[in-house]
mmCIF file of C-alpha atoms in Angstrom:
data_model
loop_
_atom_site.group_PDB
_atom_site.id
_atom_site.type_symbol
_atom_site.label_atom_id
_atom_site.label_comp_id
_atom_site.label_asym_id
_atom_site.label_seq_id
_atom_site.Cartn_x
_atom_site.Cartn_y
_atom_site.Cartn_z
ATOM 1 C CA UNK A 257 113.701 104.775 64.839
ATOM 2 C CA UNK A 258 110.932 107.331 65.281
ATOM 3 C CA UNK A 259 110.265 109.283 68.432
ATOM 4 C CA UNK A 260 108.736 112.412 69.909
ATOM 5 C CA UNK A 261 111.517 114.996 70.027
ATOM 6 C CA UNK A 262 112.049 117.964 72.321
ATOM 7 C CA UNK A 263 114.737 120.105 70.658
ATOM 8 C CA UNK A 264 114.448 122.988 73.116
ATOM 9 C CA UNK A 265 112.043 124.101 75.813
ATOM 10 C CA UNK A 266 108.979 125.916 74.598
ATOM 11 C CA UNK A 267 105.339 124.939 74.246
ATOM 12 C CA UNK A 268 104.141 121.368 73.810
ATOM 13 C CA UNK A 269 103.140 122.238 70.237
ATOM 14 C CA UNK A 270 106.849 122.667 69.462
ATOM 15 C CA UNK A 271 107.376 118.932 69.962
ATOM 16 C CA UNK A 272 107.443 116.777 66.837
ATOM 17 C CA UNK A 273 107.750 113.135 65.823
ATOM 18 C CA UNK A 274 111.040 112.670 63.979
ATOM 19 C CA UNK A 275 113.438 110.048 62.681
ATOM 20 C CA UNK A 276 116.136 109.589 65.327
ATOM 21 C CA UNK A 277 119.250 107.451 65.678
ATOM 22 C CA UNK A 278 118.706 104.028 67.222
ATOM 23 C CA UNK A 279 120.032 103.894 70.821
ATOM 24 C CA UNK A 280 123.005 101.680 71.620
ATOM 25 C CA UNK A 281 123.306 100.025 75.036
ATOM 26 C CA UNK A 282 126.164 101.054 77.297
ATOM 27 C CA UNK A 283 127.497 98.699 79.983
ATOM 28 C CA UNK A 284 124.633 97.667 82.246
ATOM 29 C CA UNK A 285 122.001 98.918 79.799
ATOM 30 C CA UNK A 286 119.341 97.237 77.697
ATOM 31 C CA UNK A 287 117.540 98.436 74.585
ATOM 32 C CA UNK A 288 113.764 97.985 74.695
ATOM 33 C CA UNK A 289 111.454 97.992 71.694
ATOM 34 C CA UNK A 290 108.633 100.025 73.214
ATOM 35 C CA UNK A 291 105.117 98.772 72.619
ATOM 36 C CA UNK A 292 103.156 100.979 75.030
ATOM 37 C CA UNK A 293 103.874 104.066 77.108
ATOM 38 C CA UNK A 294 101.650 105.958 79.501
ATOM 39 C CA UNK A 295 101.275 109.712 79.069
ATOM 40 C CA UNK A 296 101.354 111.390 82.467
ATOM 41 C CA UNK A 297 101.097 114.980 83.634
ATOM 42 C CA UNK A 298 104.726 114.839 84.788
ATOM 43 C CA UNK A 299 105.728 114.189 81.159
ATOM 44 C CA UNK A 300 104.181 117.515 80.175
ATOM 45 C CA UNK A 301 106.181 119.305 82.874
ATOM 46 C CA UNK A 302 109.450 117.636 81.870
ATOM 47 C CA UNK A 303 108.873 118.484 78.201
ATOM 48 C CA UNK A 304 108.448 122.177 79.034
ATOM 49 C CA UNK A 305 111.242 122.447 81.607
ATOM 50 C CA UNK A 306 108.907 122.900 84.580
ATOM 51 C CA UNK A 307 109.534 119.635 86.426
ATOM 52 C CA UNK A 308 111.406 119.460 89.738
ATOM 53 C CA UNK A 309 114.062 117.283 88.059
ATOM 54 C CA UNK A 310 115.596 119.140 85.119
ATOM 55 C CA UNK A 311 116.478 117.368 81.875
ATOM 56 C CA UNK A 312 118.539 119.326 79.344
ATOM 57 C CA UNK A 313 117.269 119.260 75.733
ATOM 58 C CA UNK A 314 117.380 117.687 73.306
ATOM 59 C CA UNK A 315 115.607 114.556 74.499
ATOM 60 C CA UNK A 316 112.641 112.260 73.930
ATOM 61 C CA UNK A 317 109.969 112.694 76.638
ATOM 62 C CA UNK A 318 108.181 109.765 78.258
ATOM 63 C CA UNK A 319 108.671 107.975 81.551
ATOM 64 C CA UNK A 320 106.613 104.778 81.931
ATOM 65 C CA UNK A 321 106.938 102.114 79.253
ATOM 66 C CA UNK A 322 106.548 98.438 78.389
ATOM 67 C CA UNK A 323 108.067 96.414 75.576
ATOM 68 C CA UNK A 324 110.567 93.743 74.588
ATOM 69 C CA UNK A 325 114.346 93.651 75.104
ATOM 70 C CA UNK A 326 116.140 93.687 71.739
ATOM 71 C CA UNK A 327 119.771 94.300 72.738
ATOM 72 C CA UNK A 328 121.814 94.076 75.926
ATOM 73 C CA UNK A 329 125.067 95.761 76.824
ATOM 74 C CA UNK A 330 128.043 94.338 78.693
ATOM 75 C CA UNK A 331 127.477 93.351 82.331
ATOM 76 C CA UNK A 332 123.720 92.877 81.941
ATOM 77 C CA UNK A 333 122.565 89.960 84.082
ATOM 78 C CA UNK A 334 118.981 90.823 84.978
ATOM 79 C CA UNK A 335 117.269 90.252 81.598
ATOM 80 C CA UNK A 336 117.977 88.763 78.193
ATOM 81 C CA UNK A 337 117.029 89.492 74.595
ATOM 82 C CA UNK A 338 113.383 88.611 73.980
ATOM 83 C CA UNK A 339 112.202 89.262 77.540
ATOM 84 C CA UNK A 340 109.044 91.292 78.015
ATOM 85 C CA UNK A 341 109.789 94.129 80.427
ATOM 86 C CA UNK A 342 108.318 97.333 81.834
ATOM 87 C CA UNK A 343 109.750 100.187 83.815
ATOM 88 C CA UNK A 344 110.420 103.869 84.374
ATOM 89 C CA UNK A 345 113.005 105.972 82.576
ATOM 90 C CA UNK A 346 112.193 109.654 83.357
ATOM 91 C CA UNK A 347 112.644 110.397 79.626
ATOM 92 C CA UNK A 348 112.928 108.404 76.404
ATOM 93 C CA UNK A 349 109.755 106.305 76.400
ATOM 94 C CA UNK A 350 107.869 108.108 73.607
ATOM 95 C CA UNK A 351 109.927 106.425 70.913
ATOM 96 C CA UNK A 352 110.122 103.089 69.152
ATOM 97 C CA UNK A 353 113.302 102.163 71.051
ATOM 98 C CA UNK A 354 114.716 103.093 74.417
ATOM 99 C CA UNK A 355 118.052 102.439 76.176
ATOM 100 C CA UNK A 356 117.820 102.164 79.960
ATOM 101 C CA UNK A 357 119.830 100.738 82.830
ATOM 102 C CA UNK A 358 118.847 97.171 83.691
ATOM 103 C CA UNK A 359 117.889 98.370 87.193
ATOM 104 C CA UNK A 360 115.081 100.423 85.626
ATOM 105 C CA UNK A 361 113.193 97.456 84.168
ATOM 106 C CA UNK A 362 111.188 94.561 85.566
ATOM 107 C CA UNK A 363 110.141 91.378 83.844
ATOM 108 C CA UNK A 364 106.493 91.606 82.808
ATOM 109 C CA UNK A 365 104.520 88.725 84.330
ATOM 110 C CA UNK A 366 102.778 86.336 81.980
ATOM 111 C CA UNK A 367 99.149 87.359 81.672
ATOM 112 C CA UNK A 368 99.813 91.057 82.230
ATOM 113 C CA UNK A 369 99.321 93.079 79.053
ATOM 114 C CA UNK A 370 101.924 95.635 78.020
ATOM 115 C CA UNK A 371 99.411 98.431 78.543
ATOM 116 C CA UNK A 372 98.650 97.334 82.092
ATOM 117 C CA UNK A 373 102.346 96.790 82.741
ATOM 118 C CA UNK A 374 103.262 100.340 81.777
ATOM 119 C CA UNK A 375 100.386 101.637 83.896
ATOM 120 C CA UNK A 376 101.872 100.019 87.007
ATOM 121 C CA UNK A 377 104.358 102.884 86.686
ATOM 122 C CA UNK A 378 104.581 106.174 88.527
ATOM 123 C CA UNK A 379 100.891 106.843 89.336
ATOM 124 C CA UNK A 380 99.973 103.460 90.774
ATOM 125 C CA UNK A 381 103.425 102.885 92.244
ATOM 126 C CA UNK A 382 103.316 106.225 94.041
ATOM 127 C CA UNK A 383 99.839 105.571 95.413
ATOM 128 C CA UNK A 384 100.686 102.028 96.551
ATOM 129 C CA UNK A 385 104.000 102.959 98.193
ATOM 130 C CA UNK A 386 102.492 106.007 99.883
ATOM 131 C CA UNK A 387 99.548 104.057 101.264
ATOM 132 C CA UNK A 388 101.264 100.806 102.212
ATOM 133 C CA UNK A 389 104.840 101.723 103.138
ATOM 134 C CA UNK A 390 104.585 105.385 104.148
ATOM 135 C CA UNK A 391 101.098 105.816 105.644
ATOM 136 C CA UNK A 392 100.723 102.149 106.625
ATOM 137 C CA UNK A 393 97.008 102.308 105.912
ATOM 138 C CA UNK A 394 94.819 99.852 107.815
ATOM 139 C CA UNK A 395 91.477 98.310 106.950
ATOM 140 C CA UNK A 396 88.555 100.448 108.070
ATOM 141 C CA UNK A 397 90.524 103.696 108.332
ATOM 142 C CA UNK A 398 89.366 106.982 106.850
ATOM 143 C CA UNK A 399 91.595 107.937 103.916
ATOM 144 C CA UNK A 400 91.408 111.511 102.572
ATOM 145 C CA UNK A 401 92.794 111.998 99.067
ATOM 146 C CA UNK A 402 93.523 115.556 97.894
ATOM 147 C CA UNK A 403 93.699 115.883 94.119
ATOM 148 C CA UNK A 404 91.700 112.693 93.886
ATOM 149 C CA UNK A 405 90.803 112.945 90.186
ATOM 150 C CA UNK A 406 94.423 112.939 89.003
ATOM 151 C CA UNK A 407 96.539 109.921 88.072
ATOM 152 C CA UNK A 408 97.965 109.362 91.566
ATOM 153 C CA UNK A 409 94.726 110.360 93.269
ATOM 154 C CA UNK A 410 92.620 108.036 91.160
ATOM 155 C CA UNK A 411 95.038 105.192 91.826
ATOM 156 C CA UNK A 412 94.888 105.980 95.552
ATOM 157 C CA UNK A 413 91.091 105.706 95.505
ATOM 158 C CA UNK A 414 91.078 102.259 93.913
ATOM 159 C CA UNK A 415 94.028 100.919 95.903
ATOM 160 C CA UNK A 416 92.638 102.351 99.131
ATOM 161 C CA UNK A 417 89.304 100.657 98.547
ATOM 162 C CA UNK A 418 91.022 97.373 97.684
ATOM 163 C CA UNK A 419 92.942 97.576 100.970
ATOM 164 C CA UNK A 420 89.710 98.130 102.897
ATOM 165 C CA UNK A 421 89.917 101.857 103.636
ATOM 166 C CA UNK A 422 86.997 104.255 103.579
ATOM 167 C CA UNK A 423 87.940 106.817 100.920
ATOM 168 C CA UNK A 424 87.029 110.508 101.036
ATOM 169 C CA UNK A 425 87.975 112.031 97.671
ATOM 170 C CA UNK A 426 88.530 115.787 97.312
ATOM 171 C CA UNK A 427 88.487 117.702 94.024
ATOM 172 C CA UNK A 428 87.699 121.101 92.511
ATOM 173 C CA UNK A 429 84.712 120.500 90.194
ATOM 174 C CA UNK A 430 81.540 118.455 90.199
ATOM 175 C CA UNK A 431 82.714 116.580 87.104
ATOM 176 C CA UNK A 432 85.872 115.519 88.932
ATOM 177 C CA UNK A 433 83.876 114.535 91.996
ATOM 178 C CA UNK A 434 81.565 112.386 89.871
ATOM 179 C CA UNK A 435 84.633 110.699 88.361
ATOM 180 C CA UNK A 436 85.984 109.946 91.841
ATOM 181 C CA UNK A 437 82.688 108.342 92.797
ATOM 182 C CA UNK A 438 82.849 106.202 89.663
ATOM 183 C CA UNK A 439 86.283 105.010 90.794
ATOM 184 C CA UNK A 440 84.759 103.881 94.095
ATOM 185 C CA UNK A 441 85.193 106.779 96.508
ATOM 186 C CA UNK A 442 82.780 106.552 99.436
ATOM 187 C CA UNK A 443 82.472 110.337 99.726
ATOM 188 C CA UNK A 444 83.421 113.163 97.348
ATOM 189 C CA UNK A 445 84.017 116.678 98.716
ATOM 190 C CA UNK A 446 84.377 119.951 96.817
ATOM 191 C CA UNK A 447 87.244 122.073 98.162
ATOM 192 C CA UNK A 448 85.420 125.384 98.059
ATOM 193 C CA UNK A 449 81.839 124.484 98.941
ATOM 194 C CA UNK A 450 81.415 125.429 102.588
ATOM 195 C CA UNK A 451 84.004 124.861 105.314
ATOM 196 C CA UNK A 452 86.450 122.311 103.906
ATOM 197 C CA UNK A 453 87.883 121.263 107.278
ATOM 198 C CA UNK A 454 84.454 120.784 108.838
ATOM 199 C CA UNK A 455 83.247 118.828 105.804
ATOM 200 C CA UNK A 456 86.221 116.476 106.155
ATOM 201 C CA UNK A 457 85.595 115.975 109.848
ATOM 202 C CA UNK A 458 81.895 115.359 109.277
ATOM 203 C CA UNK A 459 82.448 112.760 106.593
ATOM 204 C CA UNK A 460 85.288 111.117 108.547
ATOM 205 C CA UNK A 461 83.077 110.697 111.615
ATOM 206 C CA UNK A 462 85.181 113.216 113.522
ATOM 207 C CA UNK A 463 88.702 112.718 112.231
ATOM 208 C CA UNK A 464 90.721 111.483 109.266
ATOM 209 C CA UNK A 465 93.285 108.750 109.815
ATOM 210 C CA UNK A 466 95.395 109.252 106.670
ATOM 211 C CA UNK A 467 95.718 112.160 104.239
ATOM 212 C CA UNK A 468 97.441 111.870 100.857
ATOM 213 C CA UNK A 469 98.247 115.358 99.596
ATOM 214 C CA UNK A 470 99.121 115.828 95.923
ATOM 215 C CA UNK A 471 97.873 119.423 95.872
ATOM 216 C CA UNK A 472 99.381 121.644 98.559
ATOM 217 C CA UNK A 473 98.365 125.301 98.459
ATOM 218 C CA UNK A 474 95.379 126.330 100.583
ATOM 219 C CA UNK A 475 94.076 122.803 101.131
ATOM 220 C CA UNK A 476 96.871 121.192 103.129
ATOM 221 C CA UNK A 477 96.337 122.925 106.458
ATOM 222 C CA UNK A 478 92.566 122.296 106.648
ATOM 223 C CA UNK A 479 93.189 118.636 105.823
ATOM 224 C CA UNK A 480 95.834 118.371 108.537
ATOM 225 C CA UNK A 481 93.460 120.036 111.005
ATOM 226 C CA UNK A 482 90.837 117.408 110.126
ATOM 227 C CA UNK A 483 93.090 114.522 111.184
ATOM 228 C CA UNK A 484 92.734 112.893 114.569
ATOM 229 C CA UNK A 485 95.434 112.260 117.150
ATOM 230 C CA UNK A 486 98.291 110.358 115.529
ATOM 231 C CA UNK A 487 96.942 110.952 112.031
ATOM 232 C CA UNK A 488 99.361 110.365 109.154
ATOM 233 C CA UNK A 489 99.765 113.150 106.594
ATOM 234 C CA UNK A 490 101.724 112.186 103.468
ATOM 235 C CA UNK A 491 103.074 114.935 101.218
ATOM 236 C CA UNK A 492 103.390 113.832 97.580
ATOM 237 C CA UNK A 493 103.214 116.984 95.473
ATOM 238 C CA UNK A 494 102.093 120.563 94.995
ATOM 239 C CA UNK A 495 99.749 120.610 92.013
ATOM 240 C CA UNK A 496 98.245 123.883 93.240
ATOM 241 C CA UNK A 497 101.645 125.483 92.746
ATOM 242 C CA UNK A 498 102.142 126.883 96.249
ATOM 243 C CA UNK A 499 104.121 125.048 98.921
ATOM 244 C CA UNK A 500 102.105 125.396 102.140
ATOM 245 C CA UNK A 501 103.525 126.565 105.467
ATOM 246 C CA UNK A 502 102.099 124.400 108.217
ATOM 247 C CA UNK A 503 101.863 125.664 111.846
ATOM 248 C CA UNK A 504 103.930 123.113 113.759
ATOM 249 C CA UNK A 505 101.752 123.531 116.842
ATOM 250 C CA UNK A 506 99.168 121.444 114.970
ATOM 251 C CA UNK A 507 101.661 118.611 114.725
ATOM 252 C CA UNK A 508 102.509 118.986 118.408
ATOM 253 C CA UNK A 509 98.923 119.006 119.661
ATOM 254 C CA UNK A 510 97.693 116.240 117.371
ATOM 255 C CA UNK A 511 100.705 113.956 117.662
ATOM 256 C CA UNK A 512 100.653 113.984 113.867
ATOM 257 C CA UNK A 513 103.031 112.090 111.630
ATOM 258 C CA UNK A 514 103.852 114.335 108.671
ATOM 259 C CA UNK A 515 106.025 112.629 106.105
ATOM 260 C CA UNK A 516 106.868 112.793 102.421
ATOM 261 C CA UNK A 517 107.065 110.353 99.555
ATOM 262 C CA UNK A 518 109.130 110.703 96.355
ATOM 263 C CA UNK A 519 109.337 107.695 94.092
ATOM 264 C CA UNK A 520 113.002 107.988 93.125
ATOM 265 C CA UNK A 521 114.231 108.331 96.696
ATOM 266 C CA UNK A 522 112.024 105.436 97.819
ATOM 267 C CA UNK A 523 113.423 103.187 95.067
ATOM 268 C CA UNK A 524 117.018 104.062 95.970
ATOM 269 C CA UNK A 525 116.730 103.915 99.742
ATOM 270 C CA UNK A 526 114.268 101.038 100.178
ATOM 271 C CA UNK A 527 114.904 98.779 97.166
ATOM 272 C CA UNK A 528 113.678 95.581 98.827
ATOM 273 C CA UNK A 529 110.411 97.183 99.940
ATOM 274 C CA UNK A 530 109.996 98.782 96.522
ATOM 275 C CA UNK A 531 110.446 95.432 94.780
ATOM 276 C CA UNK A 532 107.969 93.756 97.126
ATOM 277 C CA UNK A 533 105.449 96.518 96.501
ATOM 278 C CA UNK A 534 105.855 96.199 92.736
ATOM 279 C CA UNK A 535 105.135 92.474 92.883
ATOM 280 C CA UNK A 536 102.058 93.012 95.047
ATOM 281 C CA UNK A 537 100.776 95.764 92.754
ATOM 282 C CA UNK A 538 101.280 93.654 89.630
ATOM 283 C CA UNK A 539 99.352 90.831 91.286
ATOM 284 C CA UNK A 540 96.455 93.214 91.954
ATOM 285 C CA UNK A 541 96.362 93.976 88.224
ATOM 286 C CA UNK A 542 96.584 90.291 87.327
ATOM 287 C CA UNK A 543 93.774 89.427 89.741
ATOM 288 C CA UNK A 544 91.543 92.140 88.317
ATOM 289 C CA UNK A 545 91.376 93.997 91.634
ATOM 290 C CA UNK A 546 92.573 97.141 89.857
ATOM 291 C CA UNK A 547 91.212 98.262 86.497
ATOM 292 C CA UNK A 548 92.925 101.455 85.299
ATOM 293 C CA UNK A 549 90.484 103.939 83.723
ATOM 294 C CA UNK A 550 92.135 104.287 80.309
ATOM 295 C CA UNK A 551 90.088 106.840 78.389
ATOM 296 C CA UNK A 552 92.332 107.579 75.395
ATOM 297 C CA UNK A 553 94.821 105.655 73.282
ATOM 298 C CA UNK A 554 96.992 107.393 70.675
ATOM 299 C CA UNK A 555 99.489 106.202 68.091
ATOM 300 C CA UNK A 556 103.030 107.609 68.069
ATOM 301 C CA UNK A 557 102.039 109.762 65.084
ATOM 302 C CA UNK A 558 99.591 111.556 67.391
ATOM 303 C CA UNK A 559 101.937 111.869 70.378
ATOM 304 C CA UNK A 560 101.842 115.679 70.319
ATOM 305 C CA UNK A 561 98.051 115.560 70.511
ATOM 306 C CA UNK A 562 98.231 113.038 73.353
ATOM 307 C CA UNK A 563 100.626 115.029 75.517
ATOM 308 C CA UNK A 564 98.647 118.196 74.826
ATOM 309 C CA UNK A 565 95.406 116.554 75.920
ATOM 310 C CA UNK A 566 96.968 115.386 79.176
ATOM 311 C CA UNK A 567 98.413 118.856 79.823
ATOM 312 C CA UNK A 568 95.009 120.479 79.329
ATOM 313 C CA UNK A 569 93.383 118.015 81.733
ATOM 314 C CA UNK A 570 90.322 117.969 79.502
ATOM 315 C CA UNK A 571 89.908 114.228 80.015
ATOM 316 C CA UNK A 572 89.675 112.468 83.347
ATOM 317 C CA UNK A 573 91.368 109.089 83.354
ATOM 318 C CA UNK A 574 94.535 107.690 81.826
ATOM 319 C CA UNK A 575 96.117 108.095 78.404
ATOM 320 C CA UNK A 576 98.518 105.743 76.619
ATOM 321 C CA UNK A 577 100.614 105.725 73.472
ATOM 322 C CA UNK A 578 100.355 102.535 71.427
ATOM 323 C CA UNK A 579 103.772 102.549 69.766
ATOM 324 C CA UNK A 580 104.258 99.033 68.369
ATOM 325 C CA UNK A 581 102.504 95.683 68.248
ATOM 326 C CA UNK A 582 103.826 93.390 71.016
#
């Protein structure tokens, strides 16, 4: 098989598409012929050794995938050869074949394309879980999204609107703010234009109900200060690089609920809720309520270019690898 290969950590330009040995399924594993994979910012971090979960080289990058089961190992009961599936693997998806545990795949519903199936992965799953299960967003509430132009942020805008929230998107450039408005945000706020906290309060009619924070750094505390009594603040990531230190007196005085969401822990600790959320999210895609903004599609031969483009953040929207014909 062919796949994008990370021999050792370095720059993304050191990656290359190579001929690799076909994977063999171990007990409980399936081999998937990958048709489509999404290229996410987390993939760029994993491929350069900068992700919070370390993977030792050599390996094939790529997390979210869709395809067809070609082989099954002993003790596999969840799927069979020929089934269309999609899932998350952390690494391995940027190749023609992938071996994963059967717990890491879901059957792809009829009518859902492989591209849409792979895009129900980490970005949309994180946004849906964080909004529905962690923040428990309610119709009519003010939802503030930090890092709103990214993959999770963009998904949060569209899911939040679908669930009836009023979405206030926050980003760092006018181009990103325009993109958020295109996705359906009711209001778009620049972090550094004026008083960020006061702008949030003004556009939230006094107070925010829910904050989704993918950024951290200098923007977390003003966003927390903009919440009303009992506001829910969900920590998802630290794209700004710095982990903020929050004065706990704010939490005391506001009766705030500050909580975190990490997709792996949620899957392990709340498997029934995770499965229910996946089904609901897939139905939103099937019903056309969610239309992912795919802006670039690359072949496997151009995988290095694809992962480099995502790392540079030159394009707003989603990127996929089209690896094989379904």
